[in-house]
Amino acid sequence: MSNEDASVTSAIDTVRSDVPKHIAIIMDGNGRWAKARGLPRASGHERGVEALRRTVEGAADIGIRYLTVYSFSTENWRRPVSEVNALFGLLKLFIQKDLSRLKREGVKIRVIGRREGLPKDISELVDKAEFETAENDTFFLNIAFNYGGREEITRAVKRLAADVGSGVHTSSDVTEDLVASYLDTAGMPDP
Ligand code: FPP
């Protein structure tokens, strides 16, 4: 092994002993990637999903345990219907094609964001992916789909307020930790 190879290896070892627990990635730039190559935007999204597959593998390989990908935001509904449908189709295809492998590899899938408003077939598939991987604990893949930060907080506050109303908590129990336990990311380290 040359000196150069040795220094690369030791750099990787250093990273491995000190990797973040949780990485979050915004799936952005698909359209620009496609445009720069004279391809339709849909091709950019397809390649984005391939990049996601490689990212899950790579993250798990270097010891990261939690990966959150922000894919479809609540604002993305403003895109042309054809693009929205293509994005739904890609999520569907990803779950259909990859679920059994991810399940076998110990990946726990959680889809965070607003479930209401998603087409029935997508929400059933998402439920299935979560149900079938619920017992896994090797790697945690969170897919933010129909996700908005304020929307998540609003849902959390509604549920918390209902629990205060029904006496599960009192208003003086409300701390940052209690609020965090109502978020979609409850129980996970911060990205
Ligand atoms: C940003 O690219 C990407 C999105 C808005 C959608 C990403 C979502 C998917 C590819 C489908 C989800 C599927 C899975 C498996 C999670 P952009 O169009 O905003 O790119 P631009 O900023 O270059 O225009």
PDB file of C-alpha atoms and ligand atoms in Angstrom:
ATOM      1  CA  MET A   1       0.000   0.000   0.000  1.00  0.00           C
ATOM      2  CA  SER A   2       1.421   3.405  -0.936  1.00  0.00           C
ATOM      3  CA  ASN A   3       1.672   6.277   1.545  1.00  0.00           C
ATOM      4  CA  GLU A   4      -1.168   7.930  -0.278  1.00  0.00           C
ATOM      5  CA  ASP A   5      -3.388   4.863   0.206  1.00  0.00           C
ATOM      6  CA  ALA A   6      -2.453   4.685   3.890  1.00  0.00           C
ATOM      7  CA  SER A   7      -3.424   8.290   4.490  1.00  0.00           C
ATOM      8  CA  VAL A   8      -6.772   7.759   2.764  1.00  0.00           C
ATOM      9  CA  THR A   9      -7.438   4.686   4.918  1.00  0.00           C
ATOM     10  CA  SER A  10      -6.559   6.497   8.125  1.00  0.00           C
ATOM     11  CA  ALA A  11      -8.781   9.431   7.111  1.00  0.00           C
ATOM     12  CA  ILE A  12     -11.692   6.995   6.657  1.00  0.00           C
ATOM     13  CA  ASP A  13     -10.941   5.356  10.032  1.00  0.00           C
ATOM     14  CA  THR A  14     -10.972   8.781  11.673  1.00  0.00           C
ATOM     15  CA  VAL A  15     -14.336   9.570  10.135  1.00  0.00           C
ATOM     16  CA  ARG A  16     -15.733   6.174  11.154  1.00  0.00           C
ATOM     17  CA  SER A  17     -14.944   6.675  14.812  1.00  0.00           C
ATOM     18  CA  ASP A  18     -16.557  10.084  14.828  1.00  0.00           C
ATOM     19  CA  VAL A  19     -19.588   9.992  12.547  1.00  0.00           C
ATOM     20  CA  PRO A  20     -22.732  11.945  13.369  1.00  0.00           C
ATOM     21  CA  LYS A  21     -25.587   9.800  14.663  1.00  0.00           C
ATOM     22  CA  HIS A  22     -28.145  11.446  12.410  1.00  0.00           C
ATOM     23  CA  ILE A  23     -27.743  13.089   9.018  1.00  0.00           C
ATOM     24  CA  ALA A  24     -30.557  14.954   7.257  1.00  0.00           C
ATOM     25  CA  ILE A  25     -30.485  15.627   3.531  1.00  0.00           C
ATOM     26  CA  ILE A  26     -32.710  17.844   1.405  1.00  0.00           C
ATOM     27  CA  MET A  27     -33.310  16.128  -1.939  1.00  0.00           C
ATOM     28  CA  ASP A  28     -32.757  19.290  -3.912  1.00  0.00           C
ATOM     29  CA  GLY A  29     -31.255  20.079  -7.311  1.00  0.00           C
ATOM     30  CA  ASN A  30     -32.857  17.224  -9.262  1.00  0.00           C
ATOM     31  CA  GLY A  31     -34.363  19.643 -11.780  1.00  0.00           C
ATOM     32  CA  ARG A  32     -31.103  21.586 -12.225  1.00  0.00           C
ATOM     33  CA  TRP A  33     -29.160  18.336 -12.607  1.00  0.00           C
ATOM     34  CA  ALA A  34     -31.499  17.231 -15.402  1.00  0.00           C
ATOM     35  CA  LYS A  35     -31.597  20.647 -17.094  1.00  0.00           C
ATOM     36  CA  ALA A  36     -27.807  20.848 -17.192  1.00  0.00           C
ATOM     37  CA  ARG A  37     -27.844  17.578 -19.156  1.00  0.00           C
ATOM     38  CA  GLY A  38     -30.735  18.441 -21.443  1.00  0.00           C
ATOM     39  CA  LEU A  39     -32.954  15.834 -19.759  1.00  0.00           C
ATOM     40  CA  PRO A  40     -36.561  16.128 -18.530  1.00  0.00           C
ATOM     41  CA  ARG A  41     -37.001  17.040 -14.847  1.00  0.00           C
ATOM     42  CA  ALA A  42     -38.499  13.587 -14.230  1.00  0.00           C
ATOM     43  CA  SER A  43     -35.112  12.016 -15.088  1.00  0.00           C
ATOM     44  CA  GLY A  44     -33.527  14.213 -12.435  1.00  0.00           C
ATOM     45  CA  HIS A  45     -36.007  12.921  -9.856  1.00  0.00           C
ATOM     46  CA  GLU A  46     -35.378   9.324 -10.925  1.00  0.00           C
ATOM     47  CA  ARG A  47     -31.643   9.828 -10.514  1.00  0.00           C
ATOM     48  CA  GLY A  48     -32.360  11.458  -7.161  1.00  0.00           C
ATOM     49  CA  VAL A  49     -33.927   8.209  -5.971  1.00  0.00           C
ATOM     50  CA  GLU A  50     -30.860   6.277  -7.174  1.00  0.00           C
ATOM     51  CA  ALA A  51     -28.687   8.714  -5.235  1.00  0.00           C
ATOM     52  CA  LEU A  52     -30.876   8.041  -2.199  1.00  0.00           C
ATOM     53  CA  ARG A  53     -30.230   4.288  -2.513  1.00  0.00           C
ATOM     54  CA  ARG A  54     -26.461   4.902  -2.631  1.00  0.00           C
ATOM     55  CA  THR A  55     -26.711   7.315   0.279  1.00  0.00           C
ATOM     56  CA  VAL A  56     -28.492   4.780   2.499  1.00  0.00           C
ATOM     57  CA  GLU A  57     -25.816   2.178   1.698  1.00  0.00           C
ATOM     58  CA  GLY A  58     -22.967   4.638   2.238  1.00  0.00           C
ATOM     59  CA  ALA A  59     -24.374   6.073   5.442  1.00  0.00           C
ATOM     60  CA  ALA A  60     -24.893   2.609   6.927  1.00  0.00           C
ATOM     61  CA  ASP A  61     -21.380   1.557   5.815  1.00  0.00           C
ATOM     62  CA  ILE A  62     -19.689   4.383   7.697  1.00  0.00           C
ATOM     63  CA  GLY A  63     -21.717   3.887  10.841  1.00  0.00           C
ATOM     64  CA  ILE A  64     -24.415   6.548  10.591  1.00  0.00           C
ATOM     65  CA  ARG A  65     -27.615   5.139  12.109  1.00  0.00           C
ATOM     66  CA  TYR A  66     -30.242   7.747  11.317  1.00  0.00           C
ATOM     67  CA  LEU A  67     -30.839   9.287   7.905  1.00  0.00           C
ATOM     68  CA  THR A  68     -33.646  11.726   7.213  1.00  0.00           C
ATOM     69  CA  VAL A  69     -34.385  12.734   3.640  1.00  0.00           C
ATOM     70  CA  TYR A  70     -36.627  15.687   2.950  1.00  0.00           C
ATOM     71  CA  SER A  71     -38.265  14.650  -0.299  1.00  0.00           C
ATOM     72  CA  PHE A  72     -41.746  16.106  -0.902  1.00  0.00           C
ATOM     73  CA  SER A  73     -42.646  19.221   1.066  1.00  0.00           C
ATOM     74  CA  THR A  74     -46.132  20.591   1.709  1.00  0.00           C
ATOM     75  CA  GLU A  75     -45.115  23.481  -0.597  1.00  0.00           C
ATOM     76  CA  ASN A  76     -44.368  21.034  -3.432  1.00  0.00           C
ATOM     77  CA  TRP A  77     -48.141  20.628  -4.056  1.00  0.00           C
ATOM     78  CA  ARG A  78     -47.808  23.896  -6.022  1.00  0.00           C
ATOM     79  CA  ARG A  79     -45.837  22.098  -8.732  1.00  0.00           C
ATOM     80  CA  PRO A  80     -47.599  20.976 -11.938  1.00  0.00           C
ATOM     81  CA  VAL A  81     -49.928  18.009 -11.324  1.00  0.00           C
ATOM     82  CA  SER A  82     -47.879  15.875 -13.706  1.00  0.00           C
ATOM     83  CA  GLU A  83     -44.719  16.451 -11.636  1.00  0.00           C
ATOM     84  CA  VAL A  84     -46.534  15.823  -8.328  1.00  0.00           C
ATOM     85  CA  ASN A  85     -47.899  12.553  -9.734  1.00  0.00           C
ATOM     86  CA  ALA A  86     -44.451  11.560 -10.964  1.00  0.00           C
ATOM     87  CA  LEU A  87     -43.022  12.158  -7.457  1.00  0.00           C
ATOM     88  CA  PHE A  88     -45.781  10.062  -5.858  1.00  0.00           C
ATOM     89  CA  GLY A  89     -45.022   7.373  -8.429  1.00  0.00           C
ATOM     90  CA  LEU A  90     -41.337   7.410  -7.481  1.00  0.00           C
ATOM     91  CA  LEU A  91     -42.078   6.989  -3.772  1.00  0.00           C
ATOM     92  CA  LYS A  92     -44.429   4.135  -4.619  1.00  0.00           C
ATOM     93  CA  LEU A  93     -41.860   2.449  -6.851  1.00  0.00           C
ATOM     94  CA  PHE A  94     -39.139   2.873  -4.231  1.00  0.00           C
ATOM     95  CA  ILE A  95     -41.232   1.147  -1.564  1.00  0.00           C
ATOM     96  CA  GLN A  96     -42.399  -1.584  -3.937  1.00  0.00           C
ATOM     97  CA  LYS A  97     -38.877  -2.316  -5.204  1.00  0.00           C
ATOM     98  CA  ASP A  98     -36.785  -1.774  -2.083  1.00  0.00           C
ATOM     99  CA  LEU A  99     -38.980  -2.710   0.887  1.00  0.00           C
ATOM    100  CA  SER A 100     -38.041  -6.386   1.108  1.00  0.00           C
ATOM    101  CA  ARG A 101     -34.292  -5.608   0.836  1.00  0.00           C
ATOM    102  CA  LEU A 102     -34.444  -2.780   3.371  1.00  0.00           C
ATOM    103  CA  LYS A 103     -36.457  -4.999   5.713  1.00  0.00           C
ATOM    104  CA  ARG A 104     -33.869  -7.783   5.407  1.00  0.00           C
ATOM    105  CA  GLU A 105     -31.032  -5.334   6.065  1.00  0.00           C
ATOM    106  CA  GLY A 106     -32.569  -4.158   9.337  1.00  0.00           C
ATOM    107  CA  VAL A 107     -33.738  -0.739   8.148  1.00  0.00           C
ATOM    108  CA  LYS A 108     -36.631   0.802  10.027  1.00  0.00           C
ATOM    109  CA  ILE A 109     -38.623   3.058   7.707  1.00  0.00           C
ATOM    110  CA  ARG A 110     -40.605   5.979   9.033  1.00  0.00           C
ATOM    111  CA  VAL A 111     -42.421   8.367   6.745  1.00  0.00           C
ATOM    112  CA  ILE A 112     -42.748  11.709   8.480  1.00  0.00           C
ATOM    113  CA  GLY A 113     -45.163  14.449   7.482  1.00  0.00           C
ATOM    114  CA  ARG A 114     -48.876  14.791   6.987  1.00  0.00           C
ATOM    115  CA  ARG A 115     -50.473  11.474   6.068  1.00  0.00           C
ATOM    116  CA  GLU A 116     -53.891  12.999   5.361  1.00  0.00           C
ATOM    117  CA  GLY A 117     -54.174  14.297   1.826  1.00  0.00           C
ATOM    118  CA  LEU A 118     -51.929  11.609   0.351  1.00  0.00           C
ATOM    119  CA  PRO A 119     -53.525   9.357  -2.266  1.00  0.00           C
ATOM    120  CA  LYS A 120     -54.940   6.193  -0.654  1.00  0.00           C
ATOM    121  CA  ASP A 121     -52.571   3.812  -2.457  1.00  0.00           C
ATOM    122  CA  ILE A 122     -49.549   5.813  -1.281  1.00  0.00           C
ATOM    123  CA  SER A 123     -50.672   6.045   2.314  1.00  0.00           C
ATOM    124  CA  GLU A 124     -51.444   2.292   2.404  1.00  0.00           C
ATOM    125  CA  LEU A 125     -48.003   1.513   1.018  1.00  0.00           C
ATOM    126  CA  VAL A 126     -46.366   3.845   3.540  1.00  0.00           C
ATOM    127  CA  ASP A 127     -48.292   2.141   6.385  1.00  0.00           C
ATOM    128  CA  LYS A 128     -47.116  -1.240   5.066  1.00  0.00           C
ATOM    129  CA  ALA A 129     -43.466  -0.112   4.893  1.00  0.00           C
ATOM    130  CA  GLU A 130     -43.620   1.192   8.460  1.00  0.00           C
ATOM    131  CA  PHE A 131     -45.463  -1.858   9.770  1.00  0.00           C
ATOM    132  CA  GLU A 132     -43.146  -4.378   8.113  1.00  0.00           C
ATOM    133  CA  THR A 133     -39.978  -2.680   9.364  1.00  0.00           C
ATOM    134  CA  ALA A 134     -41.276  -1.612  12.786  1.00  0.00           C
ATOM    135  CA  GLU A 135     -39.100  -4.127  14.656  1.00  0.00           C
ATOM    136  CA  ASN A 136     -35.871  -3.227  12.825  1.00  0.00           C
ATOM    137  CA  ASP A 137     -33.200  -1.256  14.643  1.00  0.00           C
ATOM    138  CA  THR A 138     -29.983  -1.425  12.604  1.00  0.00           C
ATOM    139  CA  PHE A 139     -30.583   1.722  10.550  1.00  0.00           C
ATOM    140  CA  PHE A 140     -33.334   4.318  10.705  1.00  0.00           C
ATOM    141  CA  LEU A 141     -34.530   5.825   7.428  1.00  0.00           C
ATOM    142  CA  ASN A 142     -36.952   8.713   7.757  1.00  0.00           C
ATOM    143  CA  ILE A 143     -38.568   9.868   4.563  1.00  0.00           C
ATOM    144  CA  ALA A 144     -40.118  13.304   4.911  1.00  0.00           C
ATOM    145  CA  PHE A 145     -42.990  13.235   2.452  1.00  0.00           C
ATOM    146  CA  ASN A 146     -45.795  15.810   2.443  1.00  0.00           C
ATOM    147  CA  TYR A 147     -43.702  17.368   5.177  1.00  0.00           C
ATOM    148  CA  GLY A 148     -43.602  20.919   6.482  1.00  0.00           C
ATOM    149  CA  GLY A 149     -41.869  21.965   9.702  1.00  0.00           C
ATOM    150  CA  ARG A 150     -44.709  24.228  10.820  1.00  0.00           C
ATOM    151  CA  GLU A 151     -47.275  21.588   9.878  1.00  0.00           C
ATOM    152  CA  GLU A 152     -45.410  19.029  12.004  1.00  0.00           C
ATOM    153  CA  ILE A 153     -45.323  21.409  14.975  1.00  0.00           C
ATOM    154  CA  THR A 154     -49.032  22.199  14.535  1.00  0.00           C
ATOM    155  CA  ARG A 155     -49.958  18.493  14.561  1.00  0.00           C
ATOM    156  CA  ALA A 156     -47.750  17.923  17.604  1.00  0.00           C
ATOM    157  CA  VAL A 157     -49.265  20.852  19.495  1.00  0.00           C
ATOM    158  CA  LYS A 158     -52.807  19.694  18.664  1.00  0.00           C
ATOM    159  CA  ARG A 159     -52.133  16.229  20.084  1.00  0.00           C
ATOM    160  CA  LEU A 160     -50.381  17.656  23.124  1.00  0.00           C
ATOM    161  CA  ALA A 161     -53.237  20.108  23.740  1.00  0.00           C
ATOM    162  CA  ALA A 162     -55.720  17.216  23.513  1.00  0.00           C
ATOM    163  CA  ASP A 163     -53.686  15.264  26.085  1.00  0.00           C
ATOM    164  CA  VAL A 164     -53.583  18.279  28.398  1.00  0.00           C
ATOM    165  CA  GLY A 165     -57.351  18.652  27.886  1.00  0.00           C
ATOM    166  CA  SER A 166     -57.979  15.031  28.822  1.00  0.00           C
ATOM    167  CA  GLY A 167     -55.684  15.180  31.845  1.00  0.00           C
ATOM    168  CA  VAL A 168     -52.797  13.022  30.528  1.00  0.00           C
ATOM    169  CA  HIS A 169     -50.531  16.046  31.190  1.00  0.00           C
ATOM    170  CA  THR A 170     -50.945  19.345  32.968  1.00  0.00           C
ATOM    171  CA  SER A 171     -49.802  22.586  31.306  1.00  0.00           C
ATOM    172  CA  SER A 172     -46.897  22.765  33.758  1.00  0.00           C
ATOM    173  CA  ASP A 173     -45.646  19.386  32.421  1.00  0.00           C
ATOM    174  CA  VAL A 174     -44.988  21.034  29.050  1.00  0.00           C
ATOM    175  CA  THR A 175     -41.225  21.152  28.498  1.00  0.00           C
ATOM    176  CA  GLU A 176     -39.039  21.056  25.389  1.00  0.00           C
ATOM    177  CA  ASP A 177     -38.619  17.321  25.902  1.00  0.00           C
ATOM    178  CA  LEU A 178     -42.347  16.728  26.188  1.00  0.00           C
ATOM    179  CA  VAL A 179     -42.994  18.735  23.009  1.00  0.00           C
ATOM    180  CA  ALA A 180     -40.204  16.777  21.253  1.00  0.00           C
ATOM    181  CA  SER A 181     -41.935  13.528  22.222  1.00  0.00           C
ATOM    182  CA  TYR A 182     -44.953  14.620  20.140  1.00  0.00           C
ATOM    183  CA  LEU A 183     -42.922  15.389  16.996  1.00  0.00           C
ATOM    184  CA  ASP A 184     -42.644  12.924  14.099  1.00  0.00           C
ATOM    185  CA  THR A 185     -38.979  12.491  15.070  1.00  0.00           C
ATOM    186  CA  ALA A 186     -39.765  11.478  18.677  1.00  0.00           C
ATOM    187  CA  GLY A 187     -37.077   9.310  20.199  1.00  0.00           C
ATOM    188  CA  MET A 188     -34.421  10.137  17.593  1.00  0.00           C
ATOM    189  CA  PRO A 189     -31.222  12.101  18.082  1.00  0.00           C
ATOM    190  CA  ASP A 190     -31.292  15.542  16.467  1.00  0.00           C
ATOM    191  CA  PRO A 191     -29.904  15.628  12.910  1.00  0.00           C
TER     192      PRO A 191
HETATM  193  C1  FPP B   1     -36.029  18.725  -5.498  1.00  0.00           C
HETATM  194  O1  FPP B   1     -35.650  18.903  -6.812  1.00  0.00           O
HETATM  195  C2  FPP B   1     -36.668  17.445  -5.318  1.00  0.00           C
HETATM  196  C3  FPP B   1     -37.991  17.290  -5.054  1.00  0.00           C
HETATM  197  C4  FPP B   1     -38.926  18.394  -4.888  1.00  0.00           C
HETATM  198  C5  FPP B   1     -38.626  15.966  -4.918  1.00  0.00           C
HETATM  199  C6  FPP B   1     -37.748  14.803  -4.496  1.00  0.00           C
HETATM  200  C7  FPP B   1     -38.626  13.622  -4.328  1.00  0.00           C
HETATM  201  C8  FPP B   1     -38.514  12.491  -4.995  1.00  0.00           C
HETATM  202  C9  FPP B   1     -37.421  12.224  -5.945  1.00  0.00           C
HETATM  203  C10 FPP B   1     -39.536  11.422  -4.828  1.00  0.00           C
HETATM  204  C11 FPP B   1     -39.527  10.825  -3.473  1.00  0.00           C
HETATM  205  C12 FPP B   1     -39.094   9.480  -3.494  1.00  0.00           C
HETATM  206  C13 FPP B   1     -38.409   8.887  -2.478  1.00  0.00           C
HETATM  207  C14 FPP B   1     -37.968   7.503  -2.675  1.00  0.00           C
HETATM  208  C15 FPP B   1     -38.079   9.549  -1.204  1.00  0.00           C
HETATM  209  P1  FPP B   1     -36.077  20.191  -7.590  1.00  0.00           P
HETATM  210  O2  FPP B   1     -37.071  19.807  -8.620  1.00  0.00           O
HETATM  211  O3  FPP B   1     -36.529  21.247  -6.622  1.00  0.00           O
HETATM  212  O4  FPP B   1     -34.752  20.579  -8.239  1.00  0.00           O
HETATM  213  P2  FPP B   1     -34.289  22.050  -8.597  1.00  0.00           P
HETATM  214  O5  FPP B   1     -34.157  22.798  -7.307  1.00  0.00           O
HETATM  215  O6  FPP B   1     -32.996  21.811  -9.268  1.00  0.00           O
HETATM  216  O7  FPP B   1     -35.339  22.612  -9.500  1.00  0.00           O
END
